[in-house]
CSV table of C-alpha atoms in Angstrom, one decimal:
chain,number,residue,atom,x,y,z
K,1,UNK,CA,0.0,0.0,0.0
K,2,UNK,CA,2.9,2.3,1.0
K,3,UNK,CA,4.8,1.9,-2.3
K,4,UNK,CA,1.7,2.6,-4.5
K,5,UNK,CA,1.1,5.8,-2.6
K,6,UNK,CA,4.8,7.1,-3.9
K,7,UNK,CA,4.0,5.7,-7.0
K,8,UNK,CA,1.1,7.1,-8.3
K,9,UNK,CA,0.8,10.8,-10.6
K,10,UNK,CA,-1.3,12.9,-8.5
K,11,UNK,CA,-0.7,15.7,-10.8
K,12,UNK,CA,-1.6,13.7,-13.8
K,13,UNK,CA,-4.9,14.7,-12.9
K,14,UNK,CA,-5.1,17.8,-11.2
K,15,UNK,CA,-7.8,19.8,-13.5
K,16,UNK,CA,-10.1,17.0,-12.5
K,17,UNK,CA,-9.7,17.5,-9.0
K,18,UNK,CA,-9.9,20.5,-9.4
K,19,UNK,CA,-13.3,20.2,-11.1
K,20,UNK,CA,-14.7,18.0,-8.3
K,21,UNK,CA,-13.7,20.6,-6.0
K,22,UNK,CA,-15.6,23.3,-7.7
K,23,UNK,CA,-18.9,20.8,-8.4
K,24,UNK,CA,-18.6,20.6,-4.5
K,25,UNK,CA,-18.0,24.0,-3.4
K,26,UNK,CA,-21.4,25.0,-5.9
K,27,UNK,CA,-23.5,22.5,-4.5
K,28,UNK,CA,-22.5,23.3,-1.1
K,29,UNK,CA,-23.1,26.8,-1.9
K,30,UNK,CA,-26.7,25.7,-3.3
K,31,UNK,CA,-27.6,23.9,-0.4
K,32,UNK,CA,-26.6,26.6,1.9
K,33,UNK,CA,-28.9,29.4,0.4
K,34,UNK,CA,-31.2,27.1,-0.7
K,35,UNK,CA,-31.6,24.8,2.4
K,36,UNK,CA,-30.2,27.4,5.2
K,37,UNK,CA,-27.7,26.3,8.1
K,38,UNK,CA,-29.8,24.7,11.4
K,39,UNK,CA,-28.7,27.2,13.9
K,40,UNK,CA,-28.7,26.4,17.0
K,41,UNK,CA,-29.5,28.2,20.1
K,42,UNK,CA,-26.3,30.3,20.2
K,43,UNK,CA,-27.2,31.6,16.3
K,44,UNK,CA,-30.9,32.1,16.3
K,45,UNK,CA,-31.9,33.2,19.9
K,46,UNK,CA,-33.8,30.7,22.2
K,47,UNK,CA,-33.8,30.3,26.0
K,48,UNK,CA,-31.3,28.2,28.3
K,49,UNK,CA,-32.4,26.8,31.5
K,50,UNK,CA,-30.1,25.2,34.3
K,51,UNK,CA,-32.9,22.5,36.1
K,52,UNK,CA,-32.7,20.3,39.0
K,53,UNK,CA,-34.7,16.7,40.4
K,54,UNK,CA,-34.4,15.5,43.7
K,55,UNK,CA,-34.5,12.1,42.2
K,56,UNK,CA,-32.8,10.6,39.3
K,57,UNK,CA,-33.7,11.1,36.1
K,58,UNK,CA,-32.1,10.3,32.6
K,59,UNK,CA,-31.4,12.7,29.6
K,60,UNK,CA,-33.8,11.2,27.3
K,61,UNK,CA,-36.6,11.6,30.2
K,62,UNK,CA,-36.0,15.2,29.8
K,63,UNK,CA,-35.4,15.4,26.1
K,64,UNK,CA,-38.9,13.4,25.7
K,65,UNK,CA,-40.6,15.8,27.9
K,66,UNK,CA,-39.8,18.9,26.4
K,67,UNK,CA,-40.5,17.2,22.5
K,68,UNK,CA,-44.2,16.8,24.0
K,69,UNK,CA,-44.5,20.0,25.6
K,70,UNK,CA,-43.6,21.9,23.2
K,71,UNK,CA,-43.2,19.7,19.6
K,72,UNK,CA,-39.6,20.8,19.6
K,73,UNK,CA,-36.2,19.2,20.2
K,74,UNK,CA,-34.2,20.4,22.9
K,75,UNK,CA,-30.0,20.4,23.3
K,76,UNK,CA,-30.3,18.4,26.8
K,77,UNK,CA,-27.1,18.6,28.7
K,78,UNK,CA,-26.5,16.6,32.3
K,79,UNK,CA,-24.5,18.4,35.3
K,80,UNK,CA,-23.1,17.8,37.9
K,81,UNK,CA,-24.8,17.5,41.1
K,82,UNK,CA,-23.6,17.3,45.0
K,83,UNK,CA,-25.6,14.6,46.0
K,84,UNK,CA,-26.0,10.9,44.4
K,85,UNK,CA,-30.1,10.7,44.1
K,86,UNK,CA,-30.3,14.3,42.6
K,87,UNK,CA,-30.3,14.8,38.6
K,88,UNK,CA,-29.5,18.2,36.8
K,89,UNK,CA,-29.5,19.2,33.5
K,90,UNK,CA,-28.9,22.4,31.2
K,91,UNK,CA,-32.0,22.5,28.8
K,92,UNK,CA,-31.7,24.4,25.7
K,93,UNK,CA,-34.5,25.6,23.8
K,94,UNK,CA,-36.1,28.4,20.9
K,95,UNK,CA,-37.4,31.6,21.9
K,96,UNK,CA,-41.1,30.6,23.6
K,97,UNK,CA,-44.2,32.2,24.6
K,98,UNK,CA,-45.4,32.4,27.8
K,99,UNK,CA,-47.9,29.2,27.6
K,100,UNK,CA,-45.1,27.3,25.9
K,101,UNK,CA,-43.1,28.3,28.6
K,102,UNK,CA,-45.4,27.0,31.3
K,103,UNK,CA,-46.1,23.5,29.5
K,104,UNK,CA,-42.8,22.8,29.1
K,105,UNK,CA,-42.1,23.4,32.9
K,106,UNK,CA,-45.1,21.6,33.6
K,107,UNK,CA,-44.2,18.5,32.0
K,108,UNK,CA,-40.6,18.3,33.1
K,109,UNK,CA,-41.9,18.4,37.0
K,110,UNK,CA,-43.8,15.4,36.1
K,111,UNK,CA,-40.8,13.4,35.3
K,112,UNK,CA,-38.9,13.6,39.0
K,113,UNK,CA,-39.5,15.0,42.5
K,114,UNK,CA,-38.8,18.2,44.0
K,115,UNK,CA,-38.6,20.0,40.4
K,116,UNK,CA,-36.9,23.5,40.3
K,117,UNK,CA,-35.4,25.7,37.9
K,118,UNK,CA,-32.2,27.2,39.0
K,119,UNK,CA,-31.1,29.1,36.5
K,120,UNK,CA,-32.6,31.0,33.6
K,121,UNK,CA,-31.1,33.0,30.5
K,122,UNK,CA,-32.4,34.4,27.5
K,123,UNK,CA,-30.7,34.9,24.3
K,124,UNK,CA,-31.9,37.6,22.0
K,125,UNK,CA,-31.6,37.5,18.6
K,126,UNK,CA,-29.2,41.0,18.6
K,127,UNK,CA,-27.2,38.8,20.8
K,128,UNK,CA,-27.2,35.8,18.3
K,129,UNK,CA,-26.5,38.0,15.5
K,130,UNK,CA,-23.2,39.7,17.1
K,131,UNK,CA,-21.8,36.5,18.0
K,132,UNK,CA,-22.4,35.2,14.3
K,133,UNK,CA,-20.6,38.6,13.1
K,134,UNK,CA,-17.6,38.0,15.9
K,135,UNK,CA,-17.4,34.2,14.6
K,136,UNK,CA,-17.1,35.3,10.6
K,137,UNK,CA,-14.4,38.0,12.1
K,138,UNK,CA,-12.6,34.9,13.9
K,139,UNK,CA,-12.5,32.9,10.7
K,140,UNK,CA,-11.5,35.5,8.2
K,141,UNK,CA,-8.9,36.9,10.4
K,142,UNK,CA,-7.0,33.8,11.1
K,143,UNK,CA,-7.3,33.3,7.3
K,144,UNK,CA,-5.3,36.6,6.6
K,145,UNK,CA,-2.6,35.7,9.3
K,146,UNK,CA,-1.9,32.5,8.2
K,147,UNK,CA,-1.8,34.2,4.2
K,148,UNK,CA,0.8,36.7,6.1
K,149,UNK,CA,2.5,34.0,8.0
K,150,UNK,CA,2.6,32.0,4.2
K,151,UNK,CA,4.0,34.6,2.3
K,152,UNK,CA,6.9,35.7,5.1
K,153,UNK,CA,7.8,32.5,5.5
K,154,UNK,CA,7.1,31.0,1.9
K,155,UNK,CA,6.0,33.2,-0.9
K,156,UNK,CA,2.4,34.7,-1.8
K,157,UNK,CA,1.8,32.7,-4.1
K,158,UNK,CA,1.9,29.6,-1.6
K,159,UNK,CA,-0.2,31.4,1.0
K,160,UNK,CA,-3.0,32.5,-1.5
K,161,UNK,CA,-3.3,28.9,-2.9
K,162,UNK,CA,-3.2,27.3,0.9
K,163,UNK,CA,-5.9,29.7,2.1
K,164,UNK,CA,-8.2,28.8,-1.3
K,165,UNK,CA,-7.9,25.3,-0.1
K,166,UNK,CA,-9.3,26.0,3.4
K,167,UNK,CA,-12.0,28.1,2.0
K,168,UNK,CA,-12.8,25.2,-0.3
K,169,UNK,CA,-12.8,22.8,3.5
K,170,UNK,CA,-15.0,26.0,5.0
K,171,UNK,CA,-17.6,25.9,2.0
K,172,UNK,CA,-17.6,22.0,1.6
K,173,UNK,CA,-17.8,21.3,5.4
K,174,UNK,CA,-21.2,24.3,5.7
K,175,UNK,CA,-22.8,23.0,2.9
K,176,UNK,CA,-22.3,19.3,4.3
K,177,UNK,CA,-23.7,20.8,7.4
K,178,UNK,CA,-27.0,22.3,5.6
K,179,UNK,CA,-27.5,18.8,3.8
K,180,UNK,CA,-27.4,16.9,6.7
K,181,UNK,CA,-29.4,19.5,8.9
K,182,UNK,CA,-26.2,19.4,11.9
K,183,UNK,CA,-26.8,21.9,13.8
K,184,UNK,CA,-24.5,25.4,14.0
K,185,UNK,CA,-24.2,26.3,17.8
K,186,UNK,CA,-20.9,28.0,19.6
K,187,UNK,CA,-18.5,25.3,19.2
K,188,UNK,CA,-19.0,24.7,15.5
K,189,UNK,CA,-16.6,27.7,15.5
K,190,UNK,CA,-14.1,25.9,18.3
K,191,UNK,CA,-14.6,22.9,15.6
K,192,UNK,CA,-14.0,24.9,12.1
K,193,UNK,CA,-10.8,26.7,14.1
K,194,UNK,CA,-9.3,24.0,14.9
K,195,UNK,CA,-10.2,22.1,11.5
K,196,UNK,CA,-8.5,25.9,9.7
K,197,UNK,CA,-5.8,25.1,11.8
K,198,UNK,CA,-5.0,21.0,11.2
K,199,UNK,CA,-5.8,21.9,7.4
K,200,UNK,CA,-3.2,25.0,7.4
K,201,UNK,CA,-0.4,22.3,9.0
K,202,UNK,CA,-1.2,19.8,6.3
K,203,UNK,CA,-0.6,22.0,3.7
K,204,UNK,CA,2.5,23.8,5.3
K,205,UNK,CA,4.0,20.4,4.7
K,206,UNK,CA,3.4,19.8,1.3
K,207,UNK,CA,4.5,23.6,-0.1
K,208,UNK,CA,7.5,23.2,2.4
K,209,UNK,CA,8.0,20.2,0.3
K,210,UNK,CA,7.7,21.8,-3.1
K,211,UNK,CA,9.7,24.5,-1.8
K,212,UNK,CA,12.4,22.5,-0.9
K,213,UNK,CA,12.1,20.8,-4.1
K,214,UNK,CA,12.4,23.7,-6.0
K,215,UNK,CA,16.5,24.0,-6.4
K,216,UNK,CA,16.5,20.7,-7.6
K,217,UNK,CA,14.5,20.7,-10.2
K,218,UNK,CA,15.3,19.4,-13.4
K,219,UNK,CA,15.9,21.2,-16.6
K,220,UNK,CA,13.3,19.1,-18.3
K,221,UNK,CA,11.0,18.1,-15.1
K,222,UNK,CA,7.4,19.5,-15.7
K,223,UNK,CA,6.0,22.2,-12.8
K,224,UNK,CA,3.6,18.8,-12.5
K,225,UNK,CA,6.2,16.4,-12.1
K,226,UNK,CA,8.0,18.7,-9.3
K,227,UNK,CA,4.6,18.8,-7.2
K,228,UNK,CA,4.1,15.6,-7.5
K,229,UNK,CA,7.7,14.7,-6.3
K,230,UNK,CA,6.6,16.3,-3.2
K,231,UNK,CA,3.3,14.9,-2.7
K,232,UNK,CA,5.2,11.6,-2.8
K,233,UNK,CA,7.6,12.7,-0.4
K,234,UNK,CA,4.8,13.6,2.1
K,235,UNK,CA,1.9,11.2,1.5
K,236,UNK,CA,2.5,8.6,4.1
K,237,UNK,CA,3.2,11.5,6.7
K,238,UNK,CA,-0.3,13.3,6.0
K,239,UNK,CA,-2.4,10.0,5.7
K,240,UNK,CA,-1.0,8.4,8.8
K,241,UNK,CA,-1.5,11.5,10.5
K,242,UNK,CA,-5.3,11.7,9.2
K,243,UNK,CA,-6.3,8.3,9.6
K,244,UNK,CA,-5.1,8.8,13.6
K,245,UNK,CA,-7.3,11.4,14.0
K,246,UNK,CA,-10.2,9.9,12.0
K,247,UNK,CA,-10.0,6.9,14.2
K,248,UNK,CA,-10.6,9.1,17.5
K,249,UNK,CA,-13.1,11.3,15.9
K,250,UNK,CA,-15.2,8.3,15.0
K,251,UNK,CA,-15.0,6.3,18.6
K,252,UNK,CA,-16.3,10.1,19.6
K,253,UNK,CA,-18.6,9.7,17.2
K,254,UNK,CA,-20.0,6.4,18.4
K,255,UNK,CA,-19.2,6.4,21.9
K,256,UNK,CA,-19.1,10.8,22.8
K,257,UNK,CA,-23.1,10.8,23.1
K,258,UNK,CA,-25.4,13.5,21.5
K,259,UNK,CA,-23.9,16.2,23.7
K,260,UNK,CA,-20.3,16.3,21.7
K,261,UNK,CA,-21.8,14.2,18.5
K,262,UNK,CA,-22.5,17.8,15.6
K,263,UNK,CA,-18.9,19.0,17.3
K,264,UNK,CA,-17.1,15.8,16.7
K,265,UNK,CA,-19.2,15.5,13.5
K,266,UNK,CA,-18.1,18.9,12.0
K,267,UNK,CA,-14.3,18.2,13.0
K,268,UNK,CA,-14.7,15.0,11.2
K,269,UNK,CA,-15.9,16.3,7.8
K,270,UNK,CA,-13.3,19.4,7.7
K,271,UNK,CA,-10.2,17.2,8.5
K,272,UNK,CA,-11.2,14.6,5.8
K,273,UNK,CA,-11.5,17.7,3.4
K,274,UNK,CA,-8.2,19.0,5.0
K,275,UNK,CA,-6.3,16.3,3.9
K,276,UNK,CA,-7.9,16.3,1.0
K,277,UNK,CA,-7.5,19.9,0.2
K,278,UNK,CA,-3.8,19.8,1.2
K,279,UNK,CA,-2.4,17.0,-1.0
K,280,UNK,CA,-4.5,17.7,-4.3
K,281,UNK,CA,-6.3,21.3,-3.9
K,282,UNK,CA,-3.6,23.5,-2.8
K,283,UNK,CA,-0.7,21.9,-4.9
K,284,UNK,CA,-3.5,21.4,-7.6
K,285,UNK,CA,-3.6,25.4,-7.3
K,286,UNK,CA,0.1,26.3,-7.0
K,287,UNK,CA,0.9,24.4,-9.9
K,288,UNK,CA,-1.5,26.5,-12.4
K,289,UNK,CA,-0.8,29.9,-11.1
K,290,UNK,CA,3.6,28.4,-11.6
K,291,UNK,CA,2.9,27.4,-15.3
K,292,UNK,CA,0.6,30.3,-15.8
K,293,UNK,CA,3.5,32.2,-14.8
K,294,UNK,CA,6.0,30.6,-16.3
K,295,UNK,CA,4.5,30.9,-20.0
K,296,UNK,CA,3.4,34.3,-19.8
K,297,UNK,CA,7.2,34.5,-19.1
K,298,UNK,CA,8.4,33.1,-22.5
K,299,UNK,CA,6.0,34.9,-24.3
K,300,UNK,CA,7.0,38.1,-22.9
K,301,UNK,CA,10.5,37.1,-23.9
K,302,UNK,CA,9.8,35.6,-27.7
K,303,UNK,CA,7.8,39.1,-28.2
K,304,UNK,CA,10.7,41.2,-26.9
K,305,UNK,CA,13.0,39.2,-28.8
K,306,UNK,CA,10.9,39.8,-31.7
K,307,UNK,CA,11.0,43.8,-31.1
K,308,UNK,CA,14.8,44.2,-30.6
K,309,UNK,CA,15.8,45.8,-33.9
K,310,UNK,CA,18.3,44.6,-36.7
K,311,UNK,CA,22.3,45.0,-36.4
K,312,UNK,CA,22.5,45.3,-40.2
């Protein structure tokens, strides 16, 4: 398996992996305007409530009790409590009226003794929409640092291509999102930082690669062939490193419980797309804009060439 990996032409290819990127980035794009994102609480306003039993009671008992009080699911959260026959939870739900409000309390004191809500917070919608804005600022600035970072430590050319291929994981992963109806609540942006930041490592290696490559290319050796010297010289690192993380992400998956299951989730589709993105999107990129470059080049010097005037 290892040998074929540093065998095969991955830039044989690269305008068709290129075009499956773009089919997927459009259709994500179409299923986000078309479909929306499922905000959660923390993007579209709702109410939080910290209750307590003096008996025990299970998540799904609560979860089940607000879906029948109110026909809508709830993010049900257990906490700790001091004592071993006491249950608490922190219940998340939409913005309700009044007699919502009241059913919903209603039938959770059915469910366990000495019922009592503890805690209560409201989140408007001004609130919701300033932490959406502060997340997009989050996202877009750590895009332009790492672009600086890039092009200090690389060239601007590198960084440009490296941060198309994490807005390609961005778009992909939101659209995935919208499909599947996973809800977007505050640590979706933990999650999409953190995939940024895996997918921005990834592809460090690579260009590092390429850039080290560079001097020794051949005098005949295709701007395709050079990238995919790289690639080959990488492979094994980035799909070892992937797979590890995969494996944890999907025991999360199975084993995390709904609490951490759209957080997990979300980490799991951007880092498959990071990897992705890294081996074939970002070299994919780099090596256009190189030959773009390097023929607009020649032609600029057979047209000059052509202009220089006659000794005789």
């Amino acid at each position: 398996m290892i040998k074929w990996l540093t065998r095969v032409d991955y830039m044989k290819n690269a305008k068709y992996w290129l075009y499956f990127s773009i089919v997927l980035s459009v259709v994500s794009l179409v299923a986000i305007f078309a479909l929306g994102l499922n905000k959660g609480i923390d993007f579209a306003g709702g109410l939080h409530l910290d209750v307590q039993y003096g008996s025990v009671v299970t998540q799904n008992q609560v979860s089940d009790a607000v879906q029948k009080s109110i026909g809508e699911a709830a993010q049900v959260q257990q906490t700790e409590t001091k004592g071993g026959n006491q249950s608490a939870f922190l219940v998340t739900v939409p913005e309700l009226n009044a007699e919502k409000k009241d059913a919903m309390l209603k039938e959770l004191g059915t469910i366990g003794t000495d019922f009592k809500v503890i805690g209560e917070e409201n989140v408007s919608g001004s609130v919701s929409n300033e932490l959406t804005r502060n997340a997009a600022i989050a996202i877009i600035v750590a895009a332009l640092l790492q672009i600086i970072y890039i092009w200090i430590r690389f060239q601007f050319k590198f960084g440009i291509t490296a941060v198309l291929a994490l807005v390609h994981d961005v778009v992909i992963t939101l659209g995935l999102m919208a499909i599947f109806r996973i809800e977007i609540n505050a640590p979706f942006v933990a999650a999409i930082l953190t995939v940024l930041g895996y997918s921005m490592n990834d592809t460090v290696v690579v260009i590092d690669r390429i850039r080290e490559n560079l001097p020794t290319r051949g005098k005949h050796e295709t701007v395709e062939a050079l990238a995919t010297r790289s690639i080959r010289d990488v492979i094994t690192r980035s799909l070892y490193t992937g797979v590890s993380v995969q494996i944890m992400l999907l025991a999360l998956m199975i084993l995390g419980g709904d609490t951490i299951r759209d957080f997990v989730t979300t980490m799991f589709i951007g880092i498959t797309l990071g990897t992705y993105s890294s081996i074939f999107i970002a070299s994919a990129l780099w090596v256009y804009w190189t030959n773009y470059e390097e023929k607009h080049a020649k032609s600029s010097g057979k047209q000059k060439g052509k202009l220089k005037p006659s000794k005789a």
